[in-house]
Amino acid sequence: MSDLNADRGREAALFLQLILGLQQAAMVALGKLMNPVTGKIDRNLEAARNTIDTLAAIESRTQGRLENDEQRVLTQVLTDLRMNYLDEVRKG
């Protein structure tokens, strides 16, 4: 594999790691996952919303520049988080 292909593969892996890390942070803030620091289920809808907005900004700023797999993962993560966010907002 050429250095260029290796660099692209590494960049793609790092990008997906970033997206999935932000997804996990949002799920913790939504109270859907245990906070790994406190060991508790906490809910912070403002933090969740900020993380979702960050992912939406990434989607907007990378429009047309992502590989199909990267775009698919980002779109799915945003859809999933938005649905979970609405679920938590409705719970009050």
PDB file of N, CA and C in Angstrom:
ATOM      1  N   MET A   1       0.856  -1.181   0.000  1.00  0.00           N
ATOM      2  CA  MET A   1       0.000   0.000   0.000  1.00  0.00           C
ATOM      3  C   MET A   1       0.897   1.238   0.000  1.00  0.00           C
ATOM      4  N   SER A   2       0.555   2.210  -0.805  1.00  0.00           N
ATOM      5  CA  SER A   2       1.369   3.423  -0.863  1.00  0.00           C
ATOM      6  C   SER A   2       1.147   4.274   0.387  1.00  0.00           C
ATOM      7  N   ASP A   3       2.078   5.179   0.622  1.00  0.00           N
ATOM      8  CA  ASP A   3       1.961   6.067   1.778  1.00  0.00           C
ATOM      9  C   ASP A   3       0.680   6.892   1.720  1.00  0.00           C
ATOM     10  N   LEU A   4       0.297   7.332   0.508  1.00  0.00           N
ATOM     11  CA  LEU A   4      -0.915   8.133   0.349  1.00  0.00           C
ATOM     12  C   LEU A   4      -2.149   7.337   0.756  1.00  0.00           C
ATOM     13  N   ASN A   5      -2.238   6.098   0.306  1.00  0.00           N
ATOM     14  CA  ASN A   5      -3.375   5.260   0.679  1.00  0.00           C
ATOM     15  C   ASN A   5      -3.384   4.967   2.169  1.00  0.00           C
ATOM     16  N   ALA A   6      -2.210   4.746   2.742  1.00  0.00           N
ATOM     17  CA  ALA A   6      -2.113   4.497   4.180  1.00  0.00           C
ATOM     18  C   ALA A   6      -2.561   5.731   4.958  1.00  0.00           C
ATOM     19  N   ASP A   7      -2.153   6.913   4.505  1.00  0.00           N
ATOM     20  CA  ASP A   7      -2.563   8.158   5.160  1.00  0.00           C
ATOM     21  C   ASP A   7      -4.073   8.347   5.076  1.00  0.00           C
ATOM     22  N   ARG A   8      -4.650   8.062   3.911  1.00  0.00           N
ATOM     23  CA  ARG A   8      -6.114   8.198   3.752  1.00  0.00           C
ATOM     24  C   ARG A   8      -6.854   7.220   4.652  1.00  0.00           C
ATOM     25  N   GLY A   9      -6.344   5.992   4.727  1.00  0.00           N
ATOM     26  CA  GLY A   9      -6.964   5.005   5.604  1.00  0.00           C
ATOM     27  C   GLY A   9      -6.901   5.424   7.057  1.00  0.00           C
ATOM     28  N   ARG A  10      -5.762   5.962   7.449  1.00  0.00           N
ATOM     29  CA  ARG A  10      -5.607   6.440   8.826  1.00  0.00           C
ATOM     30  C   ARG A  10      -6.533   7.612   9.095  1.00  0.00           C
ATOM     31  N   GLU A  11      -6.610   8.533   8.158  1.00  0.00           N
ATOM     32  CA  GLU A  11      -7.517   9.677   8.322  1.00  0.00           C
ATOM     33  C   GLU A  11      -8.964   9.219   8.437  1.00  0.00           C
ATOM     34  N   ALA A  12      -9.366   8.261   7.620  1.00  0.00           N
ATOM     35  CA  ALA A  12     -10.739   7.750   7.673  1.00  0.00           C
ATOM     36  C   ALA A  12     -11.009   7.103   9.026  1.00  0.00           C
ATOM     37  N   ALA A  13     -10.052   6.317   9.514  1.00  0.00           N
ATOM     38  CA  ALA A  13     -10.220   5.670  10.811  1.00  0.00           C
ATOM     39  C   ALA A  13     -10.306   6.703  11.930  1.00  0.00           C
ATOM     40  N   LEU A  14      -9.476   7.724  11.876  1.00  0.00           N
ATOM     41  CA  LEU A  14      -9.508   8.777  12.890  1.00  0.00           C
ATOM     42  C   LEU A  14     -10.809   9.572  12.834  1.00  0.00           C
ATOM     43  N   PHE A  15     -11.300   9.832  11.617  1.00  0.00           N
ATOM     44  CA  PHE A  15     -12.562  10.547  11.465  1.00  0.00           C
ATOM     45  C   PHE A  15     -13.698   9.745  12.095  1.00  0.00           C
ATOM     46  N   LEU A  16     -13.757   8.456  11.784  1.00  0.00           N
ATOM     47  CA  LEU A  16     -14.815   7.619  12.349  1.00  0.00           C
ATOM     48  C   LEU A  16     -14.678   7.514  13.864  1.00  0.00           C
ATOM     49  N   GLN A  17     -13.458   7.463  14.359  1.00  0.00           N
ATOM     50  CA  GLN A  17     -13.225   7.437  15.801  1.00  0.00           C
ATOM     51  C   GLN A  17     -13.760   8.717  16.444  1.00  0.00           C
ATOM     52  N   LEU A  18     -13.535   9.856  15.808  1.00  0.00           N
ATOM     53  CA  LEU A  18     -14.056  11.130  16.302  1.00  0.00           C
ATOM     54  C   LEU A  18     -15.583  11.113  16.359  1.00  0.00           C
ATOM     55  N   ILE A  19     -16.208  10.686  15.273  1.00  0.00           N
ATOM     56  CA  ILE A  19     -17.676  10.669  15.199  1.00  0.00           C
ATOM     57  C   ILE A  19     -18.248   9.741  16.273  1.00  0.00           C
ATOM     58  N   LEU A  20     -17.675   8.547  16.401  1.00  0.00           N
ATOM     59  CA  LEU A  20     -18.185   7.590  17.377  1.00  0.00           C
ATOM     60  C   LEU A  20     -17.900   8.037  18.806  1.00  0.00           C
ATOM     61  N   GLY A  21     -16.796   8.735  19.028  1.00  0.00           N
ATOM     62  CA  GLY A  21     -16.516   9.284  20.352  1.00  0.00           C
ATOM     63  C   GLY A  21     -17.524  10.362  20.736  1.00  0.00           C
ATOM     64  N   LEU A  22     -17.856  11.216  19.780  1.00  0.00           N
ATOM     65  CA  LEU A  22     -18.871  12.242  20.035  1.00  0.00           C
ATOM     66  C   LEU A  22     -20.244  11.602  20.256  1.00  0.00           C
ATOM     67  N   GLN A  23     -20.535  10.538  19.520  1.00  0.00           N
ATOM     68  CA  GLN A  23     -21.796   9.832  19.723  1.00  0.00           C
ATOM     69  C   GLN A  23     -21.868   9.283  21.149  1.00  0.00           C
ATOM     70  N   GLN A  24     -20.793   8.683  21.599  1.00  0.00           N
ATOM     71  CA  GLN A  24     -20.776   8.124  22.947  1.00  0.00           C
ATOM     72  C   GLN A  24     -20.950   9.233  23.989  1.00  0.00           C
ATOM     73  N   ALA A  25     -20.284  10.354  23.792  1.00  0.00           N
ATOM     74  CA  ALA A  25     -20.431  11.477  24.722  1.00  0.00           C
ATOM     75  C   ALA A  25     -21.879  11.966  24.774  1.00  0.00           C
ATOM     76  N   ALA A  26     -22.514  12.044  23.622  1.00  0.00           N
ATOM     77  CA  ALA A  26     -23.911  12.478  23.580  1.00  0.00           C
ATOM     78  C   ALA A  26     -24.821  11.460  24.258  1.00  0.00           C
ATOM     79  N   MET A  27     -24.568  10.180  24.056  1.00  0.00           N
ATOM     80  CA  MET A  27     -25.397   9.147  24.695  1.00  0.00           C
ATOM     81  C   MET A  27     -25.231   9.178  26.218  1.00  0.00           C
ATOM     82  N   VAL A  28     -24.038   9.473  26.691  1.00  0.00           N
ATOM     83  CA  VAL A  28     -23.821   9.636  28.133  1.00  0.00           C
ATOM     84  C   VAL A  28     -24.622  10.844  28.617  1.00  0.00           C
ATOM     85  N   ALA A  29     -24.553  11.950  27.889  1.00  0.00           N
ATOM     86  CA  ALA A  29     -25.274  13.164  28.280  1.00  0.00           C
ATOM     87  C   ALA A  29     -26.789  12.966  28.226  1.00  0.00           C
ATOM     88  N   LEU A  30     -27.243  12.092  27.348  1.00  0.00           N
ATOM     89  CA  LEU A  30     -28.678  11.793  27.269  1.00  0.00           C
ATOM     90  C   LEU A  30     -29.128  10.832  28.365  1.00  0.00           C
ATOM     91  N   GLY A  31     -28.179  10.300  29.122  1.00  0.00           N
ATOM     92  CA  GLY A  31     -28.526   9.343  30.168  1.00  0.00           C
ATOM     93  C   GLY A  31     -28.768   7.946  29.633  1.00  0.00           C
ATOM     94  N   LYS A  32     -28.330   7.680  28.422  1.00  0.00           N
ATOM     95  CA  LYS A  32     -28.526   6.372  27.794  1.00  0.00           C
ATOM     96  C   LYS A  32     -27.368   5.429  28.087  1.00  0.00           C
ATOM     97  N   LEU A  33     -26.209   5.979  28.459  1.00  0.00           N
ATOM     98  CA  LEU A  33     -25.030   5.197  28.822  1.00  0.00           C
ATOM     99  C   LEU A  33     -24.495   5.697  30.152  1.00  0.00           C
ATOM    100  N   MET A  34     -23.850   4.807  30.875  1.00  0.00           N
ATOM    101  CA  MET A  34     -23.242   5.188  32.145  1.00  0.00           C
ATOM    102  C   MET A  34     -22.060   6.120  31.901  1.00  0.00           C
ATOM    103  N   ASN A  35     -21.956   7.131  32.738  1.00  0.00           N
ATOM    104  CA  ASN A  35     -20.810   8.026  32.682  1.00  0.00           C
ATOM    105  C   ASN A  35     -19.579   7.249  33.141  1.00  0.00           C
ATOM    106  N   PRO A  36     -18.571   7.103  32.275  1.00  0.00           N
ATOM    107  CA  PRO A  36     -17.412   6.295  32.649  1.00  0.00           C
ATOM    108  C   PRO A  36     -16.572   6.924  33.761  1.00  0.00           C
ATOM    109  N   VAL A  37     -16.711   8.211  34.001  1.00  0.00           N
ATOM    110  CA  VAL A  37     -15.948   8.889  35.052  1.00  0.00           C
ATOM    111  C   VAL A  37     -16.623   8.702  36.413  1.00  0.00           C
ATOM    112  N   THR A  38     -17.936   8.926  36.441  1.00  0.00           N
ATOM    113  CA  THR A  38     -18.659   8.863  37.717  1.00  0.00           C
ATOM    114  C   THR A  38     -19.227   7.475  38.008  1.00  0.00           C
ATOM    115  N   GLY A  39     -19.378   6.670  36.969  1.00  0.00           N
ATOM    116  CA  GLY A  39     -19.993   5.358  37.140  1.00  0.00           C
ATOM    117  C   GLY A  39     -21.492   5.432  37.345  1.00  0.00           C
ATOM    118  N   LYS A  40     -22.071   6.587  37.030  1.00  0.00           N
ATOM    119  CA  LYS A  40     -23.512   6.805  37.220  1.00  0.00           C
ATOM    120  C   LYS A  40     -24.168   7.150  35.888  1.00  0.00           C
ATOM    121  N   ILE A  41     -25.485   7.041  35.889  1.00  0.00           N
ATOM    122  CA  ILE A  41     -26.268   7.505  34.748  1.00  0.00           C
ATOM    123  C   ILE A  41     -26.650   8.950  35.054  1.00  0.00           C
ATOM    124  N   ASP A  42     -26.147   9.857  34.267  1.00  0.00           N
ATOM    125  CA  ASP A  42     -26.438  11.282  34.421  1.00  0.00           C
ATOM    126  C   ASP A  42     -27.146  11.746  33.154  1.00  0.00           C
ATOM    127  N   ARG A  43     -27.905  12.818  33.273  1.00  0.00           N
ATOM    128  CA  ARG A  43     -28.566  13.371  32.101  1.00  0.00           C
ATOM    129  C   ARG A  43     -28.300  14.867  32.048  1.00  0.00           C
ATOM    130  N   ASN A  44     -27.774  15.325  30.925  1.00  0.00           N
ATOM    131  CA  ASN A  44     -27.504  16.735  30.720  1.00  0.00           C
ATOM    132  C   ASN A  44     -27.909  17.053  29.279  1.00  0.00           C
ATOM    133  N   LEU A  45     -29.164  17.453  29.111  1.00  0.00           N
ATOM    134  CA  LEU A  45     -29.702  17.655  27.767  1.00  0.00           C
ATOM    135  C   LEU A  45     -29.011  18.794  27.032  1.00  0.00           C
ATOM    136  N   GLU A  46     -28.540  19.789  27.752  1.00  0.00           N
ATOM    137  CA  GLU A  46     -27.827  20.893  27.096  1.00  0.00           C
ATOM    138  C   GLU A  46     -26.509  20.390  26.495  1.00  0.00           C
ATOM    139  N   ALA A  47     -25.792  19.591  27.247  1.00  0.00           N
ATOM    140  CA  ALA A  47     -24.540  19.022  26.735  1.00  0.00           C
ATOM    141  C   ALA A  47     -24.814  18.100  25.556  1.00  0.00           C
ATOM    142  N   ALA A  48     -25.875  17.326  25.653  1.00  0.00           N
ATOM    143  CA  ALA A  48     -26.242  16.434  24.542  1.00  0.00           C
ATOM    144  C   ALA A  48     -26.557  17.251  23.293  1.00  0.00           C
ATOM    145  N   ARG A  49     -27.326  18.311  23.472  1.00  0.00           N
ATOM    146  CA  ARG A  49     -27.692  19.166  22.333  1.00  0.00           C
ATOM    147  C   ARG A  49     -26.449  19.794  21.702  1.00  0.00           C
ATOM    148  N   ASN A  50     -25.516  20.253  22.526  1.00  0.00           N
ATOM    149  CA  ASN A  50     -24.286  20.849  22.001  1.00  0.00           C
ATOM    150  C   ASN A  50     -23.473  19.836  21.196  1.00  0.00           C
ATOM    151  N   THR A  51     -23.428  18.608  21.672  1.00  0.00           N
ATOM    152  CA  THR A  51     -22.687  17.567  20.950  1.00  0.00           C
ATOM    153  C   THR A  51     -23.377  17.223  19.634  1.00  0.00           C
ATOM    154  N   ILE A  52     -24.689  17.138  19.657  1.00  0.00           N
ATOM    155  CA  ILE A  52     -25.451  16.885  18.427  1.00  0.00           C
ATOM    156  C   ILE A  52     -25.237  18.029  17.439  1.00  0.00           C
ATOM    157  N   ASP A  53     -25.257  19.259  17.936  1.00  0.00           N
ATOM    158  CA  ASP A  53     -25.013  20.416  17.069  1.00  0.00           C
ATOM    159  C   ASP A  53     -23.594  20.401  16.493  1.00  0.00           C
ATOM    160  N   THR A  54     -22.638  19.928  17.286  1.00  0.00           N
ATOM    161  CA  THR A  54     -21.259  19.810  16.801  1.00  0.00           C
ATOM    162  C   THR A  54     -21.188  18.808  15.651  1.00  0.00           C
ATOM    163  N   LEU A  55     -21.849  17.680  15.810  1.00  0.00           N
ATOM    164  CA  LEU A  55     -21.875  16.682  14.735  1.00  0.00           C
ATOM    165  C   LEU A  55     -22.587  17.220  13.495  1.00  0.00           C
ATOM    166  N   ALA A  56     -23.649  17.982  13.695  1.00  0.00           N
ATOM    167  CA  ALA A  56     -24.356  18.586  12.560  1.00  0.00           C
ATOM    168  C   ALA A  56     -23.453  19.586  11.841  1.00  0.00           C
ATOM    169  N   ALA A  57     -22.650  20.329  12.593  1.00  0.00           N
ATOM    170  CA  ALA A  57     -21.711  21.275  11.988  1.00  0.00           C
ATOM    171  C   ALA A  57     -20.645  20.527  11.185  1.00  0.00           C
ATOM    172  N   ILE A  58     -20.167  19.412  11.731  1.00  0.00           N
ATOM    173  CA  ILE A  58     -19.199  18.594  10.997  1.00  0.00           C
ATOM    174  C   ILE A  58     -19.829  18.107   9.688  1.00  0.00           C
ATOM    175  N   GLU A  59     -21.068  17.665   9.773  1.00  0.00           N
ATOM    176  CA  GLU A  59     -21.762  17.195   8.564  1.00  0.00           C
ATOM    177  C   GLU A  59     -21.877  18.320   7.536  1.00  0.00           C
ATOM    178  N   SER A  60     -22.259  19.487   7.993  1.00  0.00           N
ATOM    179  CA  SER A  60     -22.419  20.629   7.092  1.00  0.00           C
ATOM    180  C   SER A  60     -21.092  21.035   6.457  1.00  0.00           C
ATOM    181  N   ARG A  61     -20.043  21.082   7.261  1.00  0.00           N
ATOM    182  CA  ARG A  61     -18.740  21.549   6.774  1.00  0.00           C
ATOM    183  C   ARG A  61     -18.035  20.529   5.887  1.00  0.00           C
ATOM    184  N   THR A  62     -18.425  19.263   5.966  1.00  0.00           N
ATOM    185  CA  THR A  62     -17.774  18.224   5.161  1.00  0.00           C
ATOM    186  C   THR A  62     -18.654  17.765   4.001  1.00  0.00           C
ATOM    187  N   GLN A  63     -19.770  18.449   3.788  1.00  0.00           N
ATOM    188  CA  GLN A  63     -20.725  18.079   2.731  1.00  0.00           C
ATOM    189  C   GLN A  63     -20.005  17.860   1.399  1.00  0.00           C
ATOM    190  N   GLY A  64     -20.187  16.668   0.826  1.00  0.00           N
ATOM    191  CA  GLY A  64     -19.609  16.360  -0.473  1.00  0.00           C
ATOM    192  C   GLY A  64     -18.143  15.964  -0.446  1.00  0.00           C
ATOM    193  N   ARG A  65     -17.548  15.897   0.744  1.00  0.00           N
ATOM    194  CA  ARG A  65     -16.120  15.572   0.834  1.00  0.00           C
ATOM    195  C   ARG A  65     -15.833  14.279   1.573  1.00  0.00           C
ATOM    196  N   LEU A  66     -16.871  13.573   1.987  1.00  0.00           N
ATOM    197  CA  LEU A  66     -16.678  12.333   2.730  1.00  0.00           C
ATOM    198  C   LEU A  66     -16.836  11.126   1.811  1.00  0.00           C
ATOM    199  N   GLU A  67     -16.171  10.041   2.190  1.00  0.00           N
ATOM    200  CA  GLU A  67     -16.401   8.766   1.518  1.00  0.00           C
ATOM    201  C   GLU A  67     -17.813   8.299   1.870  1.00  0.00           C
ATOM    202  N   ASN A  68     -18.365   7.423   1.045  1.00  0.00           N
ATOM    203  CA  ASN A  68     -19.732   6.947   1.276  1.00  0.00           C
ATOM    204  C   ASN A  68     -19.916   6.351   2.666  1.00  0.00           C
ATOM    205  N   ASP A  69     -18.955   5.521   3.102  1.00  0.00           N
ATOM    206  CA  ASP A  69     -19.055   4.908   4.432  1.00  0.00           C
ATOM    207  C   ASP A  69     -19.019   5.955   5.538  1.00  0.00           C
ATOM    208  N   GLU A  70     -18.169   6.946   5.390  1.00  0.00           N
ATOM    209  CA  GLU A  70     -18.075   8.005   6.393  1.00  0.00           C
ATOM    210  C   GLU A  70     -19.387   8.785   6.477  1.00  0.00           C
ATOM    211  N   GLN A  71     -19.948   9.122   5.321  1.00  0.00           N
ATOM    212  CA  GLN A  71     -21.207   9.867   5.289  1.00  0.00           C
ATOM    213  C   GLN A  71     -22.346   9.044   5.883  1.00  0.00           C
ATOM    214  N   ARG A  72     -22.362   7.770   5.554  1.00  0.00           N
ATOM    215  CA  ARG A  72     -23.417   6.889   6.065  1.00  0.00           C
ATOM    216  C   ARG A  72     -23.357   6.816   7.589  1.00  0.00           C
ATOM    217  N   VAL A  73     -22.164   6.634   8.147  1.00  0.00           N
ATOM    218  CA  VAL A  73     -22.012   6.565   9.605  1.00  0.00           C
ATOM    219  C   VAL A  73     -22.422   7.880  10.248  1.00  0.00           C
ATOM    220  N   LEU A  74     -21.965   8.987   9.711  1.00  0.00           N
ATOM    221  CA  LEU A  74     -22.300  10.299  10.274  1.00  0.00           C
ATOM    222  C   LEU A  74     -23.802  10.547  10.235  1.00  0.00           C
ATOM    223  N   THR A  75     -24.439  10.235   9.118  1.00  0.00           N
ATOM    224  CA  THR A  75     -25.887  10.419   8.991  1.00  0.00           C
ATOM    225  C   THR A  75     -26.639   9.537   9.980  1.00  0.00           C
ATOM    226  N   GLN A  76     -26.212   8.282  10.111  1.00  0.00           N
ATOM    227  CA  GLN A  76     -26.876   7.361  11.034  1.00  0.00           C
ATOM    228  C   GLN A  76     -26.700   7.798  12.481  1.00  0.00           C
ATOM    229  N   VAL A  77     -25.510   8.241  12.832  1.00  0.00           N
ATOM    230  CA  VAL A  77     -25.247   8.710  14.192  1.00  0.00           C
ATOM    231  C   VAL A  77     -26.125   9.913  14.515  1.00  0.00           C
ATOM    232  N   LEU A  78     -26.198  10.864  13.593  1.00  0.00           N
ATOM    233  CA  LEU A  78     -27.027  12.053  13.829  1.00  0.00           C
ATOM    234  C   LEU A  78     -28.511  11.695  13.948  1.00  0.00           C
ATOM    235  N   THR A  79     -28.987  10.826  13.093  1.00  0.00           N
ATOM    236  CA  THR A  79     -30.391  10.414  13.147  1.00  0.00           C
ATOM    237  C   THR A  79     -30.697   9.747  14.484  1.00  0.00           C
ATOM    238  N   ASP A  80     -29.846   8.830  14.890  1.00  0.00           N
ATOM    239  CA  ASP A  80     -30.021   8.110  16.144  1.00  0.00           C
ATOM    240  C   ASP A  80     -30.000   9.064  17.338  1.00  0.00           C
ATOM    241  N   LEU A  81     -29.035   9.969  17.354  1.00  0.00           N
ATOM    242  CA  LEU A  81     -28.937  10.912  18.472  1.00  0.00           C
ATOM    243  C   LEU A  81     -30.123  11.859  18.521  1.00  0.00           C
ATOM    244  N   ARG A  82     -30.552  12.338  17.371  1.00  0.00           N
ATOM    245  CA  ARG A  82     -31.711  13.246  17.346  1.00  0.00           C
ATOM    246  C   ARG A  82     -32.963  12.554  17.855  1.00  0.00           C
ATOM    247  N   MET A  83     -33.157  11.300  17.474  1.00  0.00           N
ATOM    248  CA  MET A  83     -34.325  10.554  17.953  1.00  0.00           C
ATOM    249  C   MET A  83     -34.249  10.340  19.459  1.00  0.00           C
ATOM    250  N   ASN A  84     -33.074   9.989  19.968  1.00  0.00           N
ATOM    251  CA  ASN A  84     -32.905   9.803  21.400  1.00  0.00           C
ATOM    252  C   ASN A  84     -33.069  11.109  22.167  1.00  0.00           C
ATOM    253  N   TYR A  85     -32.587  12.202  21.595  1.00  0.00           N
ATOM    254  CA  TYR A  85     -32.733  13.510  22.219  1.00  0.00           C
ATOM    255  C   TYR A  85     -34.217  13.862  22.350  1.00  0.00           C
ATOM    256  N   LEU A  86     -34.965  13.695  21.265  1.00  0.00           N
ATOM    257  CA  LEU A  86     -36.406  13.993  21.308  1.00  0.00           C
ATOM    258  C   LEU A  86     -37.114  13.116  22.337  1.00  0.00           C
ATOM    259  N   ASP A  87     -36.720  11.866  22.424  1.00  0.00           N
ATOM    260  CA  ASP A  87     -37.290  10.958  23.407  1.00  0.00           C
ATOM    261  C   ASP A  87     -37.068  11.486  24.828  1.00  0.00           C
ATOM    262  N   GLU A  88     -35.859  11.954  25.104  1.00  0.00           N
ATOM    263  CA  GLU A  88     -35.548  12.476  26.437  1.00  0.00           C
ATOM    264  C   GLU A  88     -36.257  13.803  26.701  1.00  0.00           C
ATOM    265  N   VAL A  89     -36.367  14.663  25.708  1.00  0.00           N
ATOM    266  CA  VAL A  89     -37.072  15.929  25.886  1.00  0.00           C
ATOM    267  C   VAL A  89     -38.543  15.664  26.215  1.00  0.00           C
ATOM    268  N   ARG A  90     -39.126  14.709  25.533  1.00  0.00           N
ATOM    269  CA  ARG A  90     -40.540  14.380  25.771  1.00  0.00           C
ATOM    270  C   ARG A  90     -40.763  13.811  27.165  1.00  0.00           C
ATOM    271  N   LYS A  91     -39.757  13.142  27.716  1.00  0.00           N
ATOM    272  CA  LYS A  91     -39.868  12.604  29.074  1.00  0.00           C
ATOM    273  C   LYS A  91     -39.925  13.714  30.123  1.00  0.00           C
ATOM    274  N   GLY A  92     -39.372  14.876  29.741  1.00  0.00           N
ATOM    275  CA  GLY A  92     -39.386  16.020  30.654  1.00  0.00           C
ATOM    276  C   GLY A  92     -38.261  16.040  31.631  1.00  0.00           C
TER     277      GLY A  92
END
